Short mmCIF file of C-alpha atoms in Angstrom, two decimals:
data_model
loop_
_atom_site.label_atom_id
_atom_site.label_comp_id
_atom_site.label_asym_id
_atom_site.label_seq_id
_atom_site.Cartn_x
_atom_site.Cartn_y
_atom_site.Cartn_z
CA MET E 535 10.80 -8.74 12.12
CA ALA E 536 11.64 -12.13 10.64
CA TYR E 537 9.76 -13.10 7.48
CA SER E 538 9.71 -16.86 8.12
CA GLY E 539 10.70 -19.52 10.61
CA PRO E 540 9.57 -19.91 14.23
CA PHE E 541 8.21 -16.81 15.96
CA GLN E 542 10.82 -14.60 17.59
CA PRO E 543 10.68 -11.72 20.09
CA GLY E 544 9.87 -8.51 18.20
CA ASP E 545 7.67 -10.21 15.60
CA ARG E 546 4.26 -8.67 14.92
CA VAL E 547 1.75 -11.49 15.14
CA GLN E 548 -1.86 -11.44 14.00
CA LEU E 549 -4.21 -13.49 16.17
CA THR E 550 -7.47 -14.56 14.51
CA ASP E 551 -10.40 -15.98 16.48
CA ALA E 552 -13.25 -18.21 15.28
CA LYS E 553 -15.28 -15.16 14.23
CA ARG E 554 -12.38 -13.96 12.02
CA ARG E 555 -11.64 -11.02 14.32
CA HIS E 556 -8.01 -9.91 14.16
CA PHE E 557 -5.75 -8.80 16.99
CA THR E 558 -2.15 -7.72 16.47
CA ILE E 559 0.56 -8.04 19.10
CA THR E 560 4.35 -7.56 19.16
CA LEU E 561 5.97 -10.50 20.89
CA GLU E 562 7.87 -9.74 24.10
CA PRO E 563 9.12 -12.44 26.51
CA GLY E 564 7.12 -12.57 29.74
CA GLU E 565 4.25 -10.41 28.44
CA THR E 566 0.56 -11.34 28.26
CA PHE E 567 -2.12 -10.23 25.79
CA PHE E 568 -5.56 -10.04 27.40
CA THR E 569 -8.69 -10.89 25.41
CA HIS E 570 -12.36 -11.27 26.39
CA LYS E 571 -11.55 -14.98 26.65
CA GLY E 572 -8.61 -14.56 29.01
CA GLY E 573 -4.92 -13.90 28.65
CA ILE E 574 -2.52 -15.27 26.04
CA ALA E 575 1.11 -15.59 27.14
CA HIS E 576 3.58 -14.32 24.55
CA ASP E 577 5.91 -17.14 25.64
CA ASP E 578 3.33 -19.65 24.34
CA ILE E 579 3.83 -18.19 20.84
CA ILE E 580 7.58 -17.48 20.83
CA GLY E 581 9.40 -20.45 19.31
CA ALA E 582 6.27 -21.88 17.66
CA ASP E 583 5.82 -22.16 13.89
CA GLU E 584 3.47 -19.93 11.92
CA GLY E 585 0.00 -21.40 11.55
CA THR E 586 -0.02 -22.46 15.20
CA VAL E 587 -3.19 -22.26 17.32
CA VAL E 588 -2.66 -20.71 20.75
CA VAL E 589 -5.20 -21.22 23.54
CA SER E 590 -6.13 -18.47 26.00
CA GLN E 591 -6.61 -19.01 29.74
CA THR E 592 -10.32 -19.78 29.34
CA GLY E 593 -10.01 -21.97 26.26
CA GLY E 594 -10.34 -19.45 23.43
CA GLN E 595 -8.49 -20.53 20.29
CA TYR E 596 -6.49 -18.08 18.16
CA LEU E 597 -4.67 -18.79 14.91
CA CYS E 598 -1.21 -17.18 14.78
CA PHE E 599 0.50 -15.74 11.70
CA ARG E 600 3.06 -13.01 11.20
CA HIS E 601 1.74 -9.62 10.14
CA LEU E 602 1.90 -9.30 6.34
CA MET E 603 2.50 -5.94 4.69
CA VAL E 604 -1.18 -5.72 3.75
CA ASP E 605 -2.13 -6.20 7.41
CA HIS E 606 0.26 -3.45 8.46
CA VAL E 607 -1.04 -1.02 5.81
CA LEU E 608 -4.68 -1.50 6.75
CA SER E 609 -4.11 -1.26 10.51
CA MET E 610 -1.33 1.34 10.86
CA PRO E 611 -1.97 4.89 12.16
CA ARG E 612 -2.55 7.36 9.35
CA GLY E 613 -2.77 11.08 8.77
CA ALA E 614 -3.79 10.82 5.12
CA ALA E 615 -5.85 8.13 3.40
CA VAL E 616 -3.64 5.29 2.18
CA ILE E 617 -3.36 3.86 -1.32
CA TYR E 618 -5.11 0.52 -0.89
CA PRO E 619 -3.40 -2.75 -1.83
CA LYS E 620 -5.56 -3.32 -4.91
CA ASP E 621 -4.26 -0.04 -6.35
CA SER E 622 -0.66 -0.19 -5.11
CA ALA E 623 -0.33 -3.64 -6.69
CA GLN E 624 -1.32 -2.20 -10.06
CA ILE E 625 1.06 0.73 -9.62
CA LEU E 626 3.95 -1.68 -9.04
CA VAL E 627 3.12 -3.75 -12.13
CA GLU E 628 1.78 -1.14 -14.57
CA GLY E 629 4.48 1.27 -13.43
CA ASP E 630 7.11 -1.44 -14.03
CA ILE E 631 8.87 -0.78 -10.73
CA PHE E 632 12.04 -2.86 -10.97
CA PRO E 633 14.98 -3.73 -8.68
CA GLY E 634 17.51 -0.91 -8.80
CA ALA E 635 15.02 1.69 -10.10
CA ARG E 636 15.26 5.34 -9.11
CA VAL E 637 11.70 6.32 -8.20
CA LEU E 638 10.17 9.61 -7.10
CA GLU E 639 6.83 9.73 -5.36
CA ALA E 640 4.99 12.82 -4.21
CA GLY E 641 2.25 12.71 -1.64
CA ALA E 642 3.97 10.23 0.69
CA GLY E 643 0.90 10.45 2.92
CA SER E 644 1.02 7.73 5.56
CA GLY E 645 3.75 5.72 3.85
CA ALA E 646 1.68 2.79 2.49
CA LEU E 647 2.93 3.04 -1.10
CA SER E 648 6.45 3.88 0.09
CA MET E 649 6.73 0.47 1.75
CA SER E 650 5.70 -1.33 -1.43
CA LEU E 651 8.05 0.73 -3.58
CA LEU E 652 11.00 0.17 -1.23
CA ARG E 653 10.45 -3.56 -1.24
CA MET E 654 10.21 -3.65 -5.05
CA ILE E 655 13.28 -1.51 -5.86
CA GLY E 656 15.47 -3.48 -3.46
CA GLU E 657 18.62 -2.32 -1.71
CA HIS E 658 20.22 -1.06 -4.94
CA GLY E 659 17.30 1.19 -5.89
CA GLU E 660 16.48 4.66 -4.59
CA LEU E 661 13.16 6.13 -3.48
CA ILE E 662 12.73 9.90 -3.18
CA SER E 663 9.48 10.78 -1.39
CA TYR E 664 8.08 14.31 -1.21
CA GLU E 665 5.36 15.33 1.23
CA ILE E 666 4.06 18.88 1.61
CA ARG E 667 2.60 18.42 5.12
CA GLU E 668 4.90 17.89 8.07
CA ASP E 669 2.33 15.88 10.06
CA HIS E 670 1.86 13.47 7.16
CA LEU E 671 5.63 13.22 6.79
CA GLU E 672 5.89 12.11 10.41
CA TYR E 673 3.27 9.40 9.87
CA ALA E 674 5.13 8.13 6.81
CA GLU E 675 8.46 8.06 8.64
CA LYS E 676 7.02 6.22 11.63
CA ASN E 677 4.97 3.66 9.69
CA VAL E 678 7.69 2.73 7.20
CA SER E 679 10.44 2.60 9.84
CA GLU E 680 8.28 0.47 12.13
CA TYR E 681 7.54 -2.08 9.42
CA LEU E 682 11.06 -2.22 7.96
CA GLY E 683 12.87 -2.07 11.28
CA GLY E 684 14.38 1.39 10.76
CA HIS E 685 14.74 4.12 8.16
CA PRO E 686 16.06 2.49 4.95
CA ASP E 687 19.35 3.94 3.69
CA ASN E 688 17.95 4.21 0.14
CA TRP E 689 14.86 6.21 1.16
CA ASP E 690 15.16 9.99 0.82
CA LEU E 691 12.10 11.44 2.59
CA ARG E 692 11.70 15.18 1.98
CA LEU E 693 9.37 17.90 3.21
CA GLY E 694 8.57 20.12 0.23
CA ASP E 695 6.37 21.10 -2.70
CA LEU E 696 7.07 19.13 -5.87
CA THR E 697 6.10 22.12 -8.02
CA GLN E 698 9.25 23.84 -6.72
CA VAL E 699 11.53 20.88 -7.55
CA GLY E 700 13.80 20.64 -10.58
CA LEU E 701 16.51 18.35 -11.87
CA LYS E 702 19.09 20.30 -9.86
CA ASP E 703 17.36 19.16 -6.65
CA LEU E 704 17.97 15.55 -7.71
CA ASP E 705 21.72 16.03 -8.23
CA GLY E 706 21.08 16.50 -11.94
CA LYS E 707 20.08 12.85 -12.38
CA PRO E 708 16.64 12.03 -13.85
CA VAL E 709 14.44 9.37 -12.29
CA ASP E 710 13.09 6.19 -13.89
CA ARG E 711 9.55 6.44 -12.51
CA VAL E 712 7.30 9.14 -11.05
CA ILE E 713 4.22 8.32 -8.93
CA LEU E 714 1.91 11.13 -7.75
CA ASP E 715 -0.82 10.95 -5.11
CA MET E 716 -2.04 14.50 -4.54
CA LEU E 717 -5.01 16.82 -4.98
CA GLU E 718 -3.70 18.73 -8.02
CA PRO E 719 -1.18 16.56 -9.88
CA TRP E 720 -1.58 18.67 -13.06
CA GLU E 721 0.31 21.44 -11.26
CA CYS E 722 3.40 19.19 -11.24
CA LEU E 723 3.49 18.19 -14.92
CA ASP E 724 6.32 20.61 -15.75
CA THR E 725 8.40 19.07 -12.96
CA VAL E 726 7.58 15.53 -14.10
CA ALA E 727 8.58 16.36 -17.67
CA GLU E 728 11.91 17.77 -16.45
CA ILE E 729 12.93 15.00 -14.04
CA LEU E 730 11.64 11.86 -15.81
CA VAL E 731 14.02 10.00 -18.11
CA PRO E 732 12.84 9.47 -21.72
CA GLY E 733 10.84 6.24 -21.75
CA GLY E 734 10.17 6.54 -18.04
CA VAL E 735 6.72 5.76 -16.65
CA PHE E 736 4.53 8.41 -15.01
CA MET E 737 1.52 7.38 -12.92
CA THR E 738 -0.89 9.40 -10.85
CA TYR E 739 -3.66 8.45 -8.44
CA VAL E 740 -6.76 10.67 -8.30
CA ALA E 741 -10.08 10.14 -6.57
CA THR E 742 -12.64 12.17 -8.51
CA VAL E 743 -13.82 12.55 -12.10
CA PRO E 744 -12.94 16.29 -12.30
CA GLN E 745 -9.39 15.48 -11.15
CA LEU E 746 -9.19 12.69 -13.72
CA MET E 747 -10.34 14.95 -16.57
CA LYS E 748 -7.98 17.77 -15.62
CA VAL E 749 -4.85 15.62 -15.29
CA MET E 750 -5.57 13.74 -18.52
CA GLU E 751 -5.98 16.98 -20.47
CA GLY E 752 -2.88 18.43 -18.81
CA ILE E 753 -0.79 15.43 -19.89
CA ARG E 754 -2.05 15.79 -23.47
CA GLU E 755 -1.31 19.52 -23.55
CA LYS E 756 2.31 18.99 -22.49
CA LYS E 757 2.95 17.05 -25.74
CA CYS E 758 5.94 15.25 -24.21
CA PHE E 759 4.08 12.15 -23.03
CA THR E 760 2.33 9.28 -24.75
CA GLU E 761 -1.47 9.29 -24.89
CA PRO E 762 -2.49 8.70 -21.24
CA ARG E 763 -4.53 5.73 -20.09
CA ALA E 764 -6.98 5.78 -17.18
CA TRP E 765 -8.78 3.03 -15.29
CA GLU E 766 -10.11 1.95 -11.92
CA SER E 767 -10.03 -1.46 -10.24
CA LEU E 768 -12.95 -3.11 -8.48
CA VAL E 769 -12.41 -6.13 -6.21
CA ARG E 770 -15.23 -8.40 -5.08
CA GLU E 771 -14.75 -11.44 -2.87
CA TRP E 772 -16.95 -14.53 -3.08
CA LYS E 773 -18.51 -16.61 -0.33
CA VAL E 774 -17.99 -20.26 -1.29
CA GLU E 775 -20.12 -22.67 0.75
CA GLY E 776 -21.48 -25.44 -1.45
CA LEU E 777 -24.79 -24.50 -3.10
CA ALA E 778 -24.75 -21.19 -1.22
CA THR E 779 -21.79 -19.93 -3.29
CA ARG E 780 -22.38 -16.28 -4.20
CA PRO E 781 -20.65 -12.90 -4.33
CA GLU E 782 -20.13 -11.14 -1.03
CA HIS E 783 -22.61 -8.34 -0.35
CA ARG E 784 -19.77 -5.89 0.24
CA MET E 785 -16.96 -5.16 -2.20
CA ASN E 786 -13.94 -2.92 -2.57
CA ALA E 787 -15.35 -0.69 -5.26
CA HIS E 788 -14.09 2.73 -6.34
CA THR E 789 -11.12 4.07 -4.42
CA ALA E 790 -9.42 6.12 -7.13
CA PHE E 791 -8.49 6.34 -10.80
CA LEU E 792 -5.03 5.40 -12.00
CA VAL E 793 -3.53 7.40 -14.88
CA TRP E 794 -0.53 6.12 -16.85
CA ALA E 795 1.75 7.69 -19.48
CA ARG E 796 5.36 7.47 -20.68
CA ARG E 797 7.86 10.25 -21.30
CA LEU E 798 8.75 10.89 -24.93
CA ALA E 799 12.25 11.76 -26.10
CA ASP E 800 12.96 15.50 -26.14
CA GLY E 801 11.58 17.23 -29.24
CA VAL E 802 9.42 14.27 -30.27
CA VAL E 803 5.69 14.66 -30.87
CA ALA E 804 3.70 11.42 -30.73
CA PRO E 805 1.37 10.58 -33.64
CA ARG E 806 -2.13 11.81 -32.96
CA PRO E 807 -4.40 8.95 -31.83
CA GLN E 808 -6.80 7.97 -34.58
CA ARG E 809 -10.31 6.90 -33.71
CA ARG E 810 -12.38 4.70 -35.99
CA ALA E 811 -14.82 6.75 -38.03
CA ARG E 812 -18.50 6.26 -37.35
CA LYS E 813 -20.54 4.71 -40.14
#
């Protein structure tokens, strides 16, 4: 799919009507998309610029834009729940995912985070994705390949349990970043400590408070990471209409906690965090 320029055959296009309902089509010459307001000929869209309004057979108007990654993530088939954009964006920034990075993720799920990581590391980076369930692995493969137009050469998708993985399974080369999205990430801390380069960033995504407590304590007990940080992100849109400006009634509230730590050099013990004494 092209990222800019006039629409071309094969592009995924999002049609939006006056009620902000979205419909996604893949452009094919000679085809027609049928709506409750009549058909829309794909040929009326092919060759037009993004931001064009196409009119259906009975006069319905639809705004046309290419599918963005966020649109694909929220609409694609899934076997496991996806990491939502508000969290994946923070993983990319807080995790300092850079072009050329060697990144390992476990819990590939439906492939939502994999797409963001692949885009961020670029063609010179490497992404190694572990998934323990074969059905989830198939979803990840299909969703990522569909969006990127094929299986990327720098994406190593593996079926397996990360607790059974060691440095030897990575050709003896440590990774720059580790991102976990799984039920029991504390079970993988020995693996993370072995495969992560000193100074590398480790992040994990957990949904519940008991998971958060257990992984935080596990990181502290390993004594080879910095003091972990934990947070959640809440996103609330606003309705802006003159004097009626107000927050939307619905918001993207809790999805999961993000936990962040960095790998210490071998044999180093970090200074114990000091808390201000109570008066």
